XYZ file of C-alpha atoms in Angstrom:
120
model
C 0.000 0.000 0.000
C 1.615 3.428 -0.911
C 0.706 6.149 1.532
C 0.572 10.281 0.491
C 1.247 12.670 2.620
C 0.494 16.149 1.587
C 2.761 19.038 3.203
C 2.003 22.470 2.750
C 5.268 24.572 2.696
C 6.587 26.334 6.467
C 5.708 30.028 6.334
C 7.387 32.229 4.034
C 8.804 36.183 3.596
C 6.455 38.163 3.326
C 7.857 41.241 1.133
C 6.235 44.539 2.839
C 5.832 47.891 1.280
C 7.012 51.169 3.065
C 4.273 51.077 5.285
C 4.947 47.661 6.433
C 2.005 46.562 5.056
C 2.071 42.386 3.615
C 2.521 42.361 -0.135
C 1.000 39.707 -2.476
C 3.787 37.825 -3.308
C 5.196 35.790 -6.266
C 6.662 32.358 -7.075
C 9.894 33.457 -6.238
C 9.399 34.461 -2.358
C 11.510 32.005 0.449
C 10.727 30.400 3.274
C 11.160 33.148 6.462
C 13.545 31.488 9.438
C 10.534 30.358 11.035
C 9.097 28.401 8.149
C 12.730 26.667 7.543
C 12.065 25.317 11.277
C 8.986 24.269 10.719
C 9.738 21.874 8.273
C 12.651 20.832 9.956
C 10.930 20.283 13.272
C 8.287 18.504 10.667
C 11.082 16.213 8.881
C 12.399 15.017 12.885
C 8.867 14.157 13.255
C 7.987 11.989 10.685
C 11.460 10.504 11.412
C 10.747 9.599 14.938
C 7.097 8.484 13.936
C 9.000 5.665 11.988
C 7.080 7.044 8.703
C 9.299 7.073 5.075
C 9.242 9.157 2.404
C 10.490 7.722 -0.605
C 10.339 10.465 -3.342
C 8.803 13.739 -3.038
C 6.840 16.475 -5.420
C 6.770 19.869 -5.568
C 5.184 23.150 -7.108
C 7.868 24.957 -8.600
C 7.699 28.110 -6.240
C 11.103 28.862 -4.421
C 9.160 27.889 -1.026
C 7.896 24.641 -1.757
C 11.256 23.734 -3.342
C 12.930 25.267 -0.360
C 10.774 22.779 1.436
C 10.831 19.953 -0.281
C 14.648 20.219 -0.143
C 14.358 20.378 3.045
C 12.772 17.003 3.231
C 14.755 15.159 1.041
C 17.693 16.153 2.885
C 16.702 15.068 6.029
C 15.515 11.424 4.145
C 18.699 11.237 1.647
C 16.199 11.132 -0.928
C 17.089 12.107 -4.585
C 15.986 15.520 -5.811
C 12.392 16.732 -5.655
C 10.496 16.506 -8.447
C 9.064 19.924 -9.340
C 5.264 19.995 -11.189
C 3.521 22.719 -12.438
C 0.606 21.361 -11.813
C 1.193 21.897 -8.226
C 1.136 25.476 -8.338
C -1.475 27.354 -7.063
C -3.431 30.606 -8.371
C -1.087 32.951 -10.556
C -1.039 36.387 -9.034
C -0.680 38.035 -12.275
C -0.610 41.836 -11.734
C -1.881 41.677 -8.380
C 1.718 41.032 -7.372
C 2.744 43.914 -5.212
C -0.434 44.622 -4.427
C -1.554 45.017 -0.502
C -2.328 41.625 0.649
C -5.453 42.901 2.485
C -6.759 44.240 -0.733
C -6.406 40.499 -2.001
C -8.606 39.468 1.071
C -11.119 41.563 1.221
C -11.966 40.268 -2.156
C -10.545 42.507 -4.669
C -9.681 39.664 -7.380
C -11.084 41.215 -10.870
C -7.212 41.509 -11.495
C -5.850 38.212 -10.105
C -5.245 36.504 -13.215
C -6.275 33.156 -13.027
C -9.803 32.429 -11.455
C -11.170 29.797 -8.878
C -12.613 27.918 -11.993
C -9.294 28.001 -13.839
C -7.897 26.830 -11.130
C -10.119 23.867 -10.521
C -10.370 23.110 -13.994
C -6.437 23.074 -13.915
């Protein structure tokens, strides 16, 4: 029996504007400190759980490479294999925009919609 385990990336660098204010953020945006500790604490856990990982995927986004690295380090497991079909909803121009502007459900601009997405 082949078991999946789906990990969602640690948390990741927000870039701020001068007003400190959470930017929508890219493909290219790493894992923060914290979120590197995360999935290390993560990768000791499975570990002492007696669980394997035997090959891993990834989204090509810097953080979920960052993370799967991570991972495969930690299991001596050859490269991660990166998929676009793993990424999520392309920002388009909303990158650089005010995250809470994102939230509060400004997405006429966001470049890819929920039904592109699921039909992705």
């Amino acid at each position: 029996m082949t078991t999946l385990y789906l990990i969602r990336h640690g948390e990741l660098e927000y870039p701020r504007n001068n007003r400190g204010q959470r930017l929508l953020y890219g493909p290219d945006v790493p894992l923060s400190d914290k979120g590197r500790r995360q999935i290390q604490e993560l990768s000791e856990r499975i570990a002492r759980e007696g669980r394997k990982l035997e090959k891993i995927y990834t989204s090509p986004f810097a953080r979920a490479v960052e993370t799967a690295e991570i991972l495969t380090s930690r299991f001596q497991l050859s490269q991660p294999v990166r998929m676009s079909e793993f990424q999520d909803i392309s920002p388009g121009s909303m990158v650089g925009k005010p995250l809470d502007d994102v939230i509060q459900g400004r997405l006429q601009e966001y470049g890819e919609t929920h039904e592109e997405v699921l039909e992705r």
